[in-house]
Amino acid sequence: MRIFIGIASFLFFDILFAQVNYSGSIVSNFGKSQNSFNFFENRMNINSDWRNWTAWLEFEHSNPPELGRQNIGLRKIRLEYQNDSYALKIGDIYEYWGNGLIFNMLDDQAIDLDTGVKGALFSYSNDLVGVEYLYGKQRSWRSTIHAPEFNERIPNHRTDYELNGLKASFNPSSSSYDFYLLNANNTHSLPFLYSSSGNNSSKIINSLFYGHSFNQQWGSFESDYHYAVEIKNKGSAHNFNSYVFLNKYSFSFSLKDYFFNKLSPYDRWDFVNNPEGALFVQQMPTVFRTHSSLYLGRITHQTDYNDEVGSSITIEKQNASNGSFIFNYSQSSRHTEWENIQNESLTTAWSVKNHTKLPSSRWQYNPFREVYLEINGYYRSKLFYQISWADTYDITDIFSSIYTNQGHAFSYEAVEAKTIPVILSYELDSKNSINAQFEYQSLKKGIYSFNPQISNANLIYGSSFSKNTQTNTFLSLGFSRSPKLSISLNVDNTNTEDILVMERGRNNNIIENILNPIVDKSLTWANIDIVFNAFNSTQISLTYGSQRGGVFCSNGICRYVQSFENGFKFGITSAF
């Protein structure tokens, strides 16, 4: 029915308006592996415009998709009208208010993240003022171990939002001021109240947000500030960014202060049983550097939008080789320190012990810190280089923190890593080039614990791996001929792996078997990747081999993606 409605709508406007301009794209991906990571997903986007009108349709046939729930039929539809002062959008809407502190609607299929709404947006603007009104409903799906039927690939918990939002803007010269009101009704499923009949219960949560934003430019200096407050529960968020440009130097400083809900270390990531706090649609700035590095991406800090304060500073200097030197320092922590106390029933419960307004480096506050250096440029206009170094420290979980007369007993999980990514590309001639990417990482991940009641007690470390330190090396060697072809061999190797990964076993491919005298094939994931541009508007990709599983993060949201063992991936993208 949804497909029929979508096609009928397009035919109606085509007949009514004639001379409609069309464009679109088709994306098809297929994957089959020996560990049953199989998928077949197809999406077709159609765009059209006629005078002041534009329309967008997206159809999907994914059974199953690489990540997410099965979808067959019309996925997205939007109709827009715009003139010099007025605009109207009806259908699937993606907007960005208050730098994400009010809402950040995006569709990131790489991690199956969709925070758009189905509704309408009306806006009016002139050179000085602007007004927008938004109404829409959103259905969000997320994966969580706190709801039944958890699956690494298929989200198992649904939340329904109804949003009413109003935005007023004022734009005097060299500055802008925005004010926001948002009412959100959240119909939240509560799996722990599932009845014997299989019907789940739900809870209606009403939230009212006020916010404002400010942007100012003075010559080579620019700054912006964003604020949002949940009026009923008094939760709030602040975000400040500043930029200075001085000849070959640029400086940036960012600050975040998010505090929407006070949750113990045990409840911190349990959004199922603790639905109050930041909305899922509030994808706020992470305020740390985003990396394209494979290994740095796997240890990306997961932002706690309910309780996190942090800052980031970046200094960049342009050099004579058409490149730059970059320094970045990022840090953050929670506002609250929690401790275990014994209640009247002789059981322990979490309780707030201390509070901080500035980022703390003490492990009790789940601190995160990263130092990042990068130099990039060209050597004799032929060789492009990008060499980086990063030092990462992150307290990801706290399991216990008990203060007694004998001392402080505790246990927490820490991630400590030194990472060196290197990218090289040498231009043989105007069409041909050879490319290399190398990454090295020394990673410690495990639990630190201490018990003062034990005589001669020492800090104990238990690794998440079979060895205390995991050493990761990634090598990619490739050749490209512009604009038609690129081919690369990718090898991801480690000296140890998570115990659960080791227990699952491996399904090695031909490449890994050939490399086995050099590297341990049980700890090596290798593949060959070929990309061919058949026409100016059509790209074909083929991958054979294996890809290592791990945490993948985007927009501050992280999820685990299982490994792809000894299989093929085929993809085609075509624009028309």
Coordinates of C-alpha atoms in Angstrom, one line a residue, residues 25 28 83 104 134 148 152 158 161 259 303 334 352 373 385 485 501 529:
S25 CA 20.2 7.1 -7.4
S28 CA 22.4 -2.1 -3.9
N83 CA 9.6 31.0 -2.3
N104 CA 19.6 16.8 15.6
L134 CA 7.5 21.9 13.4
P148 CA 14.1 -8.8 25.3
E152 CA 23.8 -7.5 17.4
R158 CA 11.1 1.0 20.2
Y161 CA 8.0 10.6 20.0
F259 CA 23.3 17.3 32.7
T303 CA 29.3 10.4 25.0
R334 CA 30.8 12.9 34.5
V352 CA 26.0 10.3 45.0
L373 CA 49.1 15.2 16.8
Y385 CA 51.6 12.0 3.6
L485 CA 39.7 1.6 -11.0
V501 CA 35.7 -13.6 19.9
D529 CA 38.7 -4.6 -2.2

